[in-house]
Short mmCIF file of C-alpha atoms in Angstrom, two decimals:
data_model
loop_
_atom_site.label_atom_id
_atom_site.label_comp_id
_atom_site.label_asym_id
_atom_site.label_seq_id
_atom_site.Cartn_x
_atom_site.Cartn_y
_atom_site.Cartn_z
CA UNK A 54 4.17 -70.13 -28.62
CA UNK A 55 1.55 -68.27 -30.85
CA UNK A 56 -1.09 -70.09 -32.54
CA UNK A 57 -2.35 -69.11 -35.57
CA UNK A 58 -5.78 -67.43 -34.02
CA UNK A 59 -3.00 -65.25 -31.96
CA UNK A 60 -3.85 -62.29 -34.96
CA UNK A 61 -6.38 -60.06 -33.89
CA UNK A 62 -9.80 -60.21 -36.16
CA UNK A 63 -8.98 -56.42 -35.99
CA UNK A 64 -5.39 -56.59 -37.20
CA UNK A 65 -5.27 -59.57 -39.78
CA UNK A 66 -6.88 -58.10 -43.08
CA UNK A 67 -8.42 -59.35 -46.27
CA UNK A 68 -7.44 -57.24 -49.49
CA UNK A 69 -10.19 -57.71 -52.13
CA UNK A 70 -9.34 -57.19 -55.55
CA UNK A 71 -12.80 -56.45 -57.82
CA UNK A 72 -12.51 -55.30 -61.42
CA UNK A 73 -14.17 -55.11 -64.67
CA UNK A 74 -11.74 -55.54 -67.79
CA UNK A 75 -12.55 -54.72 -71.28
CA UNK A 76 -11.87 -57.67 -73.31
CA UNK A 77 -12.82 -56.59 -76.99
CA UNK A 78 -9.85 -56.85 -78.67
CA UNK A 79 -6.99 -59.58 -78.46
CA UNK A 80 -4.89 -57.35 -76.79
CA UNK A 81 -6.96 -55.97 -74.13
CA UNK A 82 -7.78 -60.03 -73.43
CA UNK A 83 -4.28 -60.17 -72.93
CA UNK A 84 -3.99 -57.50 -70.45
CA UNK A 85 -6.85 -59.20 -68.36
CA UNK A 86 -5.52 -62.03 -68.53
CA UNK A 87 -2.12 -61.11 -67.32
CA UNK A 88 -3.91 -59.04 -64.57
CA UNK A 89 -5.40 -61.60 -63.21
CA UNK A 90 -2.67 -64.07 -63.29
CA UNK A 91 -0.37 -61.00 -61.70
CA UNK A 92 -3.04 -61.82 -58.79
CA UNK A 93 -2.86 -65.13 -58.57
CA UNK A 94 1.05 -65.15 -58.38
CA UNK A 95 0.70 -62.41 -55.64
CA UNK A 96 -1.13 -65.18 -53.20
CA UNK A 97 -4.78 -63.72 -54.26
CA UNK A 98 -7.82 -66.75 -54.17
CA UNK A 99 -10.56 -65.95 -56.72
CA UNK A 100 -13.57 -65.69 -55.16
CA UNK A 101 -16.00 -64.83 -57.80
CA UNK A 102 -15.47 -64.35 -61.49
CA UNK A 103 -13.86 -60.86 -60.80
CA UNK A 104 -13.65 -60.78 -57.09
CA UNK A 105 -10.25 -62.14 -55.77
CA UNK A 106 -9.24 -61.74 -52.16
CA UNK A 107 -6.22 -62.30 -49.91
CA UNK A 108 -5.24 -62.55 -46.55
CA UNK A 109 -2.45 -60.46 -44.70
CA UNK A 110 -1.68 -60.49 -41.10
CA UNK A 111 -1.67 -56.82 -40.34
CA UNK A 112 -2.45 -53.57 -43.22
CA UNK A 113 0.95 -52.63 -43.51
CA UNK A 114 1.94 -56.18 -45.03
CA UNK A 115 -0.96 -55.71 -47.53
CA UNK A 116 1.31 -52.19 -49.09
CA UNK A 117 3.79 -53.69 -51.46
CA UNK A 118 0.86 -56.30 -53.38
CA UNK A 119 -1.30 -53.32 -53.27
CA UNK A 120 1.54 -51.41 -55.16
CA UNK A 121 1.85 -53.99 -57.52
CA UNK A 122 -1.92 -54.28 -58.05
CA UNK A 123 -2.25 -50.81 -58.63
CA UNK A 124 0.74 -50.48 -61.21
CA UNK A 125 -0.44 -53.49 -63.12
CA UNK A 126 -4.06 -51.89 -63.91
CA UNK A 127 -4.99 -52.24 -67.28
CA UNK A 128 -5.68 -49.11 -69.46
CA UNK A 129 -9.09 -48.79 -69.60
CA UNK A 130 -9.34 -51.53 -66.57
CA UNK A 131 -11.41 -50.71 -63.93
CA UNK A 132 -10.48 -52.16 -60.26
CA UNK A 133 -11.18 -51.54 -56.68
CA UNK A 134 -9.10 -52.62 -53.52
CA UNK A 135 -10.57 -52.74 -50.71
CA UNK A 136 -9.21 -53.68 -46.97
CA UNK A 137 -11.37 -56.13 -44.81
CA UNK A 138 -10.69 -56.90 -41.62
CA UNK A 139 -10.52 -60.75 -40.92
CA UNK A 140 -13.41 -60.27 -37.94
CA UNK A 141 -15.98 -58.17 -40.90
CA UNK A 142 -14.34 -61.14 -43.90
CA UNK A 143 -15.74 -63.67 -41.50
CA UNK A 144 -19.40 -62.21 -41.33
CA UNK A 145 -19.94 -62.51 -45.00
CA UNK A 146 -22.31 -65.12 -45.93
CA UNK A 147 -21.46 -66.84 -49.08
CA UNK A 148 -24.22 -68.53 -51.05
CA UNK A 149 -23.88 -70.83 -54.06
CA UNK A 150 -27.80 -71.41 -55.37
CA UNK A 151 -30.08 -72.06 -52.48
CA UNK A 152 -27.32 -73.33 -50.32
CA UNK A 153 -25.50 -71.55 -48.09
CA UNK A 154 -21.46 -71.82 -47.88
CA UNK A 155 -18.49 -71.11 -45.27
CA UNK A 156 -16.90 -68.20 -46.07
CA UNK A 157 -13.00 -68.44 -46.67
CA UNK A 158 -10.93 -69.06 -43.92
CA UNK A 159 -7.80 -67.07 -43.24
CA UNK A 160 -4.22 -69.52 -44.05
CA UNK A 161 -2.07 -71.42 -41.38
CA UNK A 162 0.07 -68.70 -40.01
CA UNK A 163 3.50 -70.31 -39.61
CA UNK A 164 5.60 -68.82 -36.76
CA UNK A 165 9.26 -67.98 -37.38
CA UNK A 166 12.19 -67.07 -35.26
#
């Protein structure tokens, strides 16, 4: 039976989610808001303030979220996506001050029949 390190570092990807809102006016801090919460309900972790990431097991599961992602882009909203694979996700060093912190480790895979 597969375990979950049976993905390939080359297959399993990361989608990262960066953006820069405007957030002058009540309404356009609505529409960040509600992007960012449209990630979060779409499995995304936040990483940084406006960095959010999450993990698929191959690219083509990452196409419907990206859809989403990419329909739900503010007006005026800037935002990149970017594809990771879990191998290159893994060789990011993450540092909080002076101390230096494990990057984000990909979920439990469960294995259905």
């Amino acid at each position: 039976m597969p375990s979950t390190n049976d993905f390939s570092g080359y297959q399993a990807m990361w989608l990262m989610a960066l953006f820069d809102l405007p957030v002058g006016t009540d309404i356009q801090r609505k529409h960040a808001t509600q992007f960012r919460k449209l990630l979060l309900s779409n499995g995304f972790l936040r990483l940084q303030y406006s960095v959010y990431g999450r993990f698929f097991p191959s690219e083509e599961a990452s196409v419907p979220v990206r859809t989403a992602v990419r329909q739900a882009v503010p007006e005026e909203g800037h935002v990149r996506l970017i594809l990771l694979t879990d191998r290159q996700f893994g060789k990011m060093e993450v540092f909080h001050g002076e101390n230096r912190l494990e990057s984000e480790t990909a979920p439990r895979q469960l294995l259905l029949f």
